[in-house]
Amino acid sequence: MRNTPTRALVLGALAFGMLAAAPLHAAERPAVLPDTMSQRLLACASCHAKKDVNDAYFPRISGKPAGYLYNQLVNFREGRRQYPLMTYMVDHLPDAYLHEIAAHFAAEHLPPPPPQATSATPAVLARGRQLALQGDPALKVPACIACHGEKLTGVTPSIPGLAGLPRDYINAQFGAWRNKTRRTHAPDCMAVITERLSLEDVNAVSSWLGTQQVAPETRPAAAIARPLPINCGSAPD
């Protein structure tokens, strides 16, 4: 008998039926994944919650204040921060779910990353330390600790920690503020500070922050002295 198209279709259908009727072995059955926030947010964790890696350009978000994380998700969704992958992921998510995502990562506490090696000179690191701990009154730049907490671990509910962030990420964020591709609710205090800092100062403070050891028990501070030294729309008094 010739292998006509009709005969081939019939044989194919029979073969498919036999395969469909055959029981699957346990190893071949599709796994039922748990419907948990951890499972849903694996894509986020793959970049932002690595336990043994401190990625130069993707910050750890575990342990950050929930209000800060929520604000950033909204900023990506509404275009105040511009990164296409993040915008794509949150573009259609409602506020309530963004709050859930923020609370999930805020409750996590990964082991702190080690300090980064640096090629910065002692003079550069000294300048960075000055800006972080004392600020520069002549430039009208407040100390980092005046807003981000005495230990630079952030302040609940909405001020992020700086300790443990990679130097390259900090530099990139200053660049985003300078280029107006990162904004927040007015008054945008970090945009104002960025305008007052030279590129050398940005390098100094990011280099110093990158070399700081973070204690394992590090948590955001519960409160900070008010009013803040500069008006900040994302952390109103």
Short mmCIF file of C-alpha atoms in Angstrom, two decimals, residues 139-223:
data_model
loop_
_atom_site.label_atom_id
_atom_site.label_comp_id
_atom_site.label_asym_id
_atom_site.label_seq_id
_atom_site.Cartn_x
_atom_site.Cartn_y
_atom_site.Cartn_z
CA LEU A 139 28.45 72.84 49.23
CA LYS A 140 25.25 72.64 51.29
CA VAL A 141 25.55 68.85 51.17
CA PRO A 142 24.36 67.10 54.35
CA ALA A 143 26.09 64.02 55.70
CA CYS A 144 24.76 60.71 54.39
CA ILE A 145 24.16 59.58 57.98
CA ALA A 146 21.85 62.55 58.58
CA CYS A 147 19.20 60.86 56.42
CA HIS A 148 20.28 57.25 55.92
CA GLY A 149 20.90 56.48 59.58
CA GLU A 150 23.89 56.59 61.90
CA LYS A 151 25.04 53.18 60.65
CA LEU A 152 23.94 53.88 57.07
CA THR A 153 21.46 50.99 57.29
CA GLY A 154 18.40 53.03 56.31
CA VAL A 155 15.42 54.16 58.33
CA THR A 156 11.90 52.75 58.32
CA PRO A 157 9.59 53.16 56.61
CA SER A 158 11.09 54.67 53.45
CA ILE A 159 14.79 55.65 53.65
CA PRO A 160 17.14 53.06 52.13
CA GLY A 161 20.39 51.83 53.56
CA LEU A 162 23.66 52.58 51.79
CA ALA A 163 25.86 50.10 53.65
CA GLY A 164 26.63 47.07 51.52
CA LEU A 165 25.80 48.65 48.17
CA PRO A 166 28.42 48.15 45.45
CA ARG A 167 30.44 51.18 44.38
CA ASP A 168 29.43 50.81 40.72
CA TYR A 169 25.74 50.72 41.59
CA ILE A 170 26.02 53.88 43.71
CA ASN A 171 27.87 55.64 40.88
CA ALA A 172 25.20 54.53 38.41
CA GLN A 173 22.43 55.99 40.57
CA PHE A 174 24.19 59.34 40.91
CA GLY A 175 24.53 59.28 37.13
CA ALA A 176 20.82 58.53 36.74
CA TRP A 177 19.90 61.50 38.95
CA ARG A 178 22.34 63.71 37.06
CA ASN A 179 20.87 62.62 33.71
CA LYS A 180 17.29 62.85 35.05
CA THR A 181 16.53 59.19 34.34
CA ARG A 182 15.88 58.63 38.03
CA ARG A 183 13.44 60.87 39.89
CA THR A 184 11.17 60.68 42.90
CA HIS A 185 8.38 62.69 44.45
CA ALA A 186 9.17 66.39 44.70
CA PRO A 187 11.13 67.80 46.31
CA ASP A 188 13.68 65.33 44.94
CA CYS A 189 16.38 65.66 47.57
CA MET A 190 18.89 63.31 45.94
CA ALA A 191 18.65 65.16 42.64
CA VAL A 192 19.48 68.37 44.50
CA ILE A 193 22.43 66.78 46.30
CA THR A 194 23.73 65.28 43.06
CA GLU A 195 23.78 68.70 41.41
CA ARG A 196 25.95 70.01 44.24
CA LEU A 197 28.54 67.21 44.07
CA SER A 198 31.39 67.03 41.59
CA LEU A 199 32.14 63.77 39.81
CA GLU A 200 35.23 63.48 42.02
CA ASP A 201 33.07 63.73 45.14
CA VAL A 202 30.67 61.12 43.79
CA ASN A 203 33.60 58.78 43.20
CA ALA A 204 34.96 59.49 46.69
CA VAL A 205 31.75 58.76 48.59
CA SER A 206 30.89 55.67 46.52
CA SER A 207 34.42 54.31 46.95
CA TRP A 208 34.30 54.80 50.72
CA LEU A 209 30.82 53.28 51.06
CA GLY A 210 31.87 50.25 49.05
CA THR A 211 34.70 49.47 51.49
CA GLN A 212 32.52 49.44 54.61
CA GLN A 213 31.92 46.23 56.52
CA VAL A 214 28.29 45.51 57.32
CA ALA A 215 27.49 43.75 60.58
CA PRO A 216 25.38 40.54 60.29
CA GLU A 217 22.71 41.94 62.60
CA THR A 218 22.29 45.09 60.49
CA ARG A 219 18.70 46.33 60.29
CA PRO A 220 17.15 49.66 59.29
CA ALA A 221 16.84 52.15 62.14
CA ALA A 222 13.37 52.64 63.57
CA ALA A 223 13.59 56.45 63.57
#
